[in-house]
C-alpha positions as YAML, in Angstrom:
chain: A
units: angstrom
residues:
- id: 1
  name: GLN
  ca: [-6.70, -3.72, 17.18]
- id: 2
  name: VAL
  ca: [-4.41, -3.75, 14.18]
- id: 3
  name: GLN
  ca: [-3.12, -0.32, 13.30]
- id: 4
  name: LEU
  ca: [-1.48, 0.71, 10.05]
- id: 5
  name: VAL
  ca: [0.44, 3.97, 10.23]
- id: 6
  name: GLU
  ca: [1.19, 5.55, 6.88]
- id: 7
  name: SER
  ca: [3.58, 8.35, 6.11]
- id: 8
  name: GLY
  ca: [5.31, 9.98, 3.17]
- id: 9
  name: GLY
  ca: [2.46, 11.48, 1.21]
- id: 10
  name: GLY
  ca: [2.47, 15.04, 0.02]
- id: 11
  name: LEU
  ca: [2.58, 17.41, -2.90]
- id: 12
  name: VAL
  ca: [5.09, 16.82, -5.66]
- id: 13
  name: GLN
  ca: [5.65, 18.13, -9.16]
- id: 14
  name: PRO
  ca: [5.23, 15.87, -12.18]
- id: 15
  name: GLY
  ca: [8.34, 13.79, -12.64]
- id: 16
  name: GLY
  ca: [9.15, 13.92, -8.95]
- id: 17
  name: SER
  ca: [9.36, 11.15, -6.39]
- id: 18
  name: LEU
  ca: [7.81, 10.19, -3.10]
- id: 19
  name: ARG
  ca: [8.36, 7.29, -0.74]
- id: 20
  name: LEU
  ca: [5.43, 5.97, 1.26]
- id: 21
  name: SER
  ca: [5.86, 3.92, 4.40]
- id: 22
  name: CYS
  ca: [3.39, 1.83, 6.35]
- id: 23
  name: VAL
  ca: [4.07, 0.24, 9.72]
- id: 24
  name: ALA
  ca: [1.68, -2.35, 11.10]
- id: 25
  name: SER
  ca: [1.19, -3.08, 14.76]
- id: 26
  name: GLY
  ca: [-1.27, -4.78, 17.06]
- id: 27
  name: ARG
  ca: [-2.80, -8.22, 17.16]
- id: 28
  name: ILE
  ca: [-1.39, -9.64, 13.94]
- id: 29
  name: PHE
  ca: [-1.46, -13.39, 13.51]
- id: 30
  name: SER
  ca: [0.24, -14.18, 10.23]
- id: 31
  name: ILE
  ca: [0.79, -11.66, 7.47]
- id: 32
  name: THR
  ca: [0.34, -13.11, 4.02]
- id: 33
  name: ALA
  ca: [0.84, -9.90, 2.10]
- id: 34
  name: MET
  ca: [0.96, -6.14, 2.34]
- id: 35
  name: GLY
  ca: [0.26, -3.62, -0.33]
- id: 36
  name: TRP
  ca: [-0.85, -0.25, -1.52]
- id: 37
  name: TYR
  ca: [-4.13, 0.77, -3.07]
- id: 38
  name: ARG
  ca: [-5.30, 4.17, -4.18]
- id: 39
  name: GLN
  ca: [-8.54, 5.97, -4.72]
- id: 40
  name: ALA
  ca: [-9.02, 9.13, -6.71]
- id: 41
  name: PRO
  ca: [-12.11, 11.29, -6.21]
- id: 42
  name: GLU
  ca: [-15.24, 9.66, -7.61]
- id: 43
  name: LYS
  ca: [-13.29, 6.56, -8.63]
- id: 44
  name: GLU
  ca: [-13.08, 3.08, -7.20]
- id: 45
  name: ARG
  ca: [-10.21, 2.00, -5.07]
- id: 46
  name: GLU
  ca: [-7.64, 0.22, -7.20]
- id: 47
  name: LEU
  ca: [-4.61, -1.93, -6.60]
- id: 48
  name: VAL
  ca: [-1.26, -0.22, -6.96]
- id: 49
  name: ALA
  ca: [1.17, -2.86, -5.76]
- id: 50
  name: THR
  ca: [1.30, -5.82, -3.42]
- id: 51
  name: ILE
  ca: [4.08, -7.90, -1.97]
- id: 52
  name: THR
  ca: [3.90, -11.23, -0.20]
- id: 53
  name: VAL
  ca: [6.03, -12.21, 2.74]
- id: 54
  name: ALA
  ca: [8.01, -14.35, 0.30]
- id: 55
  name: GLY
  ca: [8.76, -11.28, -1.79]
- id: 56
  name: ASN
  ca: [6.48, -11.86, -4.76]
- id: 57
  name: THR
  ca: [5.25, -8.58, -6.19]
- id: 58
  name: ASN
  ca: [2.34, -7.47, -8.29]
- id: 59
  name: TYR
  ca: [1.87, -4.06, -9.90]
- id: 60
  name: ALA
  ca: [-0.85, -2.24, -11.70]
- id: 61
  name: ASP
  ca: [0.05, -1.75, -15.34]
- id: 62
  name: SER
  ca: [-0.13, 2.00, -14.90]
- id: 63
  name: VAL
  ca: [2.74, 2.05, -12.40]
- id: 64
  name: LYS
  ca: [5.03, -0.69, -13.71]
- id: 65
  name: GLY
  ca: [8.54, 0.60, -14.20]
- id: 66
  name: ARG
  ca: [7.90, 3.65, -12.04]
- id: 67
  name: PHE
  ca: [6.87, 2.33, -8.64]
- id: 68
  name: THR
  ca: [8.67, -0.20, -6.48]
- id: 69
  name: ILE
  ca: [7.18, -1.96, -3.49]
- id: 70
  name: SER
  ca: [9.37, -3.43, -0.79]
- id: 71
  name: ARG
  ca: [8.99, -4.73, 2.71]
- id: 72
  name: ASP
  ca: [10.70, -5.52, 5.96]
- id: 73
  name: ASN
  ca: [8.94, -8.56, 7.33]
- id: 74
  name: ALA
  ca: [10.61, -8.32, 10.72]
- id: 75
  name: LYS
  ca: [9.26, -4.81, 11.17]
- id: 76
  name: ASN
  ca: [5.86, -5.44, 9.57]
- id: 77
  name: THR
  ca: [6.60, -2.54, 7.29]
- id: 78
  name: VAL
  ca: [5.91, -1.97, 3.62]
- id: 79
  name: TYR
  ca: [7.26, 0.80, 1.41]
- id: 80
  name: LEU
  ca: [6.28, 2.24, -1.92]
- id: 81
  name: GLN
  ca: [8.91, 4.14, -3.85]
- id: 82
  name: MET
  ca: [7.15, 6.25, -6.45]
- id: 83
  name: ASN
  ca: [9.25, 7.75, -9.22]
- id: 84
  name: THR
  ca: [8.38, 9.74, -12.32]
- id: 85
  name: LEU
  ca: [5.08, 10.71, -10.79]
- id: 86
  name: LYS
  ca: [2.28, 11.82, -13.06]
- id: 87
  name: PRO
  ca: [-0.80, 13.93, -12.36]
- id: 88
  name: GLU
  ca: [-2.92, 10.82, -12.82]
- id: 89
  name: ASP
  ca: [-1.17, 9.31, -9.81]
- id: 90
  name: THR
  ca: [-2.97, 11.83, -7.63]
- id: 91
  name: ALA
  ca: [-5.09, 9.92, -5.13]
- id: 92
  name: VAL
  ca: [-5.44, 8.88, -1.55]
- id: 93
  name: TYR
  ca: [-3.11, 5.94, -1.04]
- id: 94
  name: TYR
  ca: [-4.13, 3.25, 1.40]
- id: 95
  name: CYS
  ca: [-1.91, 0.68, 3.03]
- id: 96
  name: ASN
  ca: [-3.31, -2.84, 3.19]
- id: 97
  name: LEU
  ca: [-2.40, -5.80, 5.34]
- id: 98
  name: ARG
  ca: [-3.76, -9.26, 4.69]
- id: 99
  name: ASP
  ca: [-3.69, -11.34, 7.84]
- id: 100
  name: ARG
  ca: [-4.36, -15.05, 8.21]
- id: 101
  name: VAL
  ca: [-6.17, -15.21, 11.54]
- id: 102
  name: TYR
  ca: [-6.93, -18.90, 11.07]
- id: 103
  name: GLN
  ca: [-6.09, -21.21, 8.21]
- id: 104
  name: ASN
  ca: [-9.39, -20.50, 6.48]
- id: 105
  name: TYR
  ca: [-10.02, -17.02, 7.84]
- id: 106
  name: ILE
  ca: [-8.29, -14.15, 6.06]
- id: 107
  name: ARG
  ca: [-8.79, -10.62, 7.26]
- id: 108
  name: ASP
  ca: [-7.86, -7.36, 5.56]
- id: 109
  name: TYR
  ca: [-6.82, -4.24, 7.43]
- id: 110
  name: TRP
  ca: [-6.50, -0.76, 6.01]
- id: 111
  name: GLY
  ca: [-4.66, 2.38, 6.90]
- id: 112
  name: GLN
  ca: [-6.32, 5.75, 7.13]
- id: 113
  name: GLY
  ca: [-4.94, 6.85, 3.80]
- id: 114
  name: THR
  ca: [-2.34, 9.40, 2.82]
- id: 115
  name: GLN
  ca: [-2.83, 12.02, 0.15]
- id: 116
  name: VAL
  ca: [-0.51, 12.09, -2.83]
- id: 117
  name: THR
  ca: [-0.93, 15.09, -5.09]
- id: 118
  name: VAL
  ca: [1.07, 15.44, -8.30]
- id: 119
  name: SER
  ca: [0.69, 18.90, -9.74]
- id: 120
  name: SER
  ca: [2.73, 21.71, -11.20]
...
């Protein structure tokens, strides 16, 4: 089984910062990308940021300029540095790993989620 272990969530005041980490392990064939998604209560899960093994990044408009995604390919680890946090950033954040099992078979794995709460 592929396991994604997330850490770094918590409670922070508006304007504060948090750094999320996600370490992947298990039967991984070929990672194409890793990323972070979030889901607020009664809302759909949405993309926050992704990064490919080549280093190409993609961010949601709502977090551009505030969040930075990075990775360590050798360690199968992805990070999300979150600065200038806002109450609307409050959500459960999920780590995602996109694995190419075969050339035409892509499989997504998800972490258990880590709560980020931004409140005064």
